[in-house]
Short mmCIF file of C-alpha atoms in Angstrom, two decimals:
data_model
loop_
_atom_site.label_atom_id
_atom_site.label_comp_id
_atom_site.label_asym_id
_atom_site.label_seq_id
_atom_site.Cartn_x
_atom_site.Cartn_y
_atom_site.Cartn_z
CA MET N 1 29.48 -73.40 -25.34
CA PRO N 2 28.28 -69.81 -26.17
CA VAL N 3 24.65 -68.84 -25.01
CA ILE N 4 22.67 -65.91 -27.29
CA ARG N 5 19.88 -64.42 -25.51
CA ILE N 6 17.37 -62.57 -27.36
CA SER N 7 14.14 -60.57 -26.11
CA HIS N 8 11.75 -58.88 -27.92
CA ALA N 9 8.07 -57.29 -27.77
CA ALA N 10 7.48 -58.59 -31.67
CA GLN N 11 5.86 -61.94 -32.27
CA TYR N 12 6.56 -63.75 -34.71
CA ASP N 13 5.41 -66.61 -36.90
CA PRO N 14 7.63 -69.89 -36.66
CA ALA N 15 9.04 -69.62 -40.33
CA ALA N 16 10.90 -66.44 -39.31
CA LYS N 17 11.73 -67.43 -35.97
CA GLU N 18 13.72 -70.57 -37.53
CA LYS N 19 15.26 -68.15 -39.53
CA ILE N 20 16.72 -65.31 -36.60
CA LEU N 21 17.52 -68.63 -34.56
CA LYS N 22 19.31 -69.85 -38.01
CA GLU N 23 20.99 -66.76 -39.10
CA VAL N 24 22.33 -65.85 -35.49
CA THR N 25 23.84 -68.95 -35.04
CA ALA N 26 25.47 -68.60 -38.56
CA ALA N 27 26.58 -65.04 -37.52
CA TYR N 28 28.34 -65.83 -33.99
CA ALA N 29 29.71 -68.95 -35.38
CA ALA N 30 31.71 -67.03 -38.00
CA ALA N 31 32.71 -64.33 -36.62
CA ALA N 32 34.22 -66.58 -33.59
CA GLY N 33 35.67 -69.39 -35.19
CA CYS N 34 33.37 -72.02 -34.03
CA ASP N 35 31.38 -75.09 -34.54
CA PRO N 36 27.58 -73.73 -34.99
CA ALA N 37 26.39 -76.85 -33.32
CA LYS N 38 27.63 -76.05 -30.62
CA VAL N 39 26.26 -72.06 -30.36
CA TRP N 40 23.05 -71.74 -28.61
CA VAL N 41 20.32 -69.52 -29.35
CA VAL N 42 17.11 -68.28 -27.11
CA LEU N 43 14.88 -66.42 -28.64
CA GLU N 44 12.50 -64.67 -25.86
CA GLU N 45 8.73 -63.39 -26.88
CA VAL N 46 7.93 -60.36 -24.03
CA ALA N 47 4.63 -59.09 -24.17
CA LYS N 48 4.20 -55.28 -24.74
CA THR N 49 2.65 -54.91 -21.48
CA ASP N 50 5.69 -56.55 -19.52
CA TRP N 51 8.01 -54.17 -21.55
CA SER N 52 8.53 -51.14 -20.44
CA THR N 53 10.72 -47.88 -20.86
CA GLY N 54 10.72 -45.15 -18.71
CA GLY N 55 8.00 -46.42 -16.01
CA THR N 56 5.44 -46.98 -19.49
CA SER N 57 4.95 -49.72 -20.96
CA LEU N 58 5.18 -50.60 -24.39
CA ALA N 59 1.21 -51.82 -25.00
CA ALA N 60 0.75 -48.05 -23.00
CA ARG N 61 3.44 -46.61 -25.41
CA ALA N 62 1.41 -48.28 -28.65
CA ALA N 63 -2.12 -46.95 -27.36
CA GLN N 64 -0.81 -43.05 -27.08
CA THR N 65 0.41 -42.99 -30.13
CA SER N 66 -2.84 -44.99 -32.24
#
């Protein structure tokens, strides 16, 4: 049973999350030729203060560009 993990810093509303989960599942199932019911998808929202690149959080980067 495949598990797809998606981590992102954006905050989506429930309808958008459902669309992402549905479309990722369908795309994987089509590409792999498997039953969509056997595809697990985990959508993880990470706070911008908890995600960094180059040692600077996304929150700090956003503040610098504002």
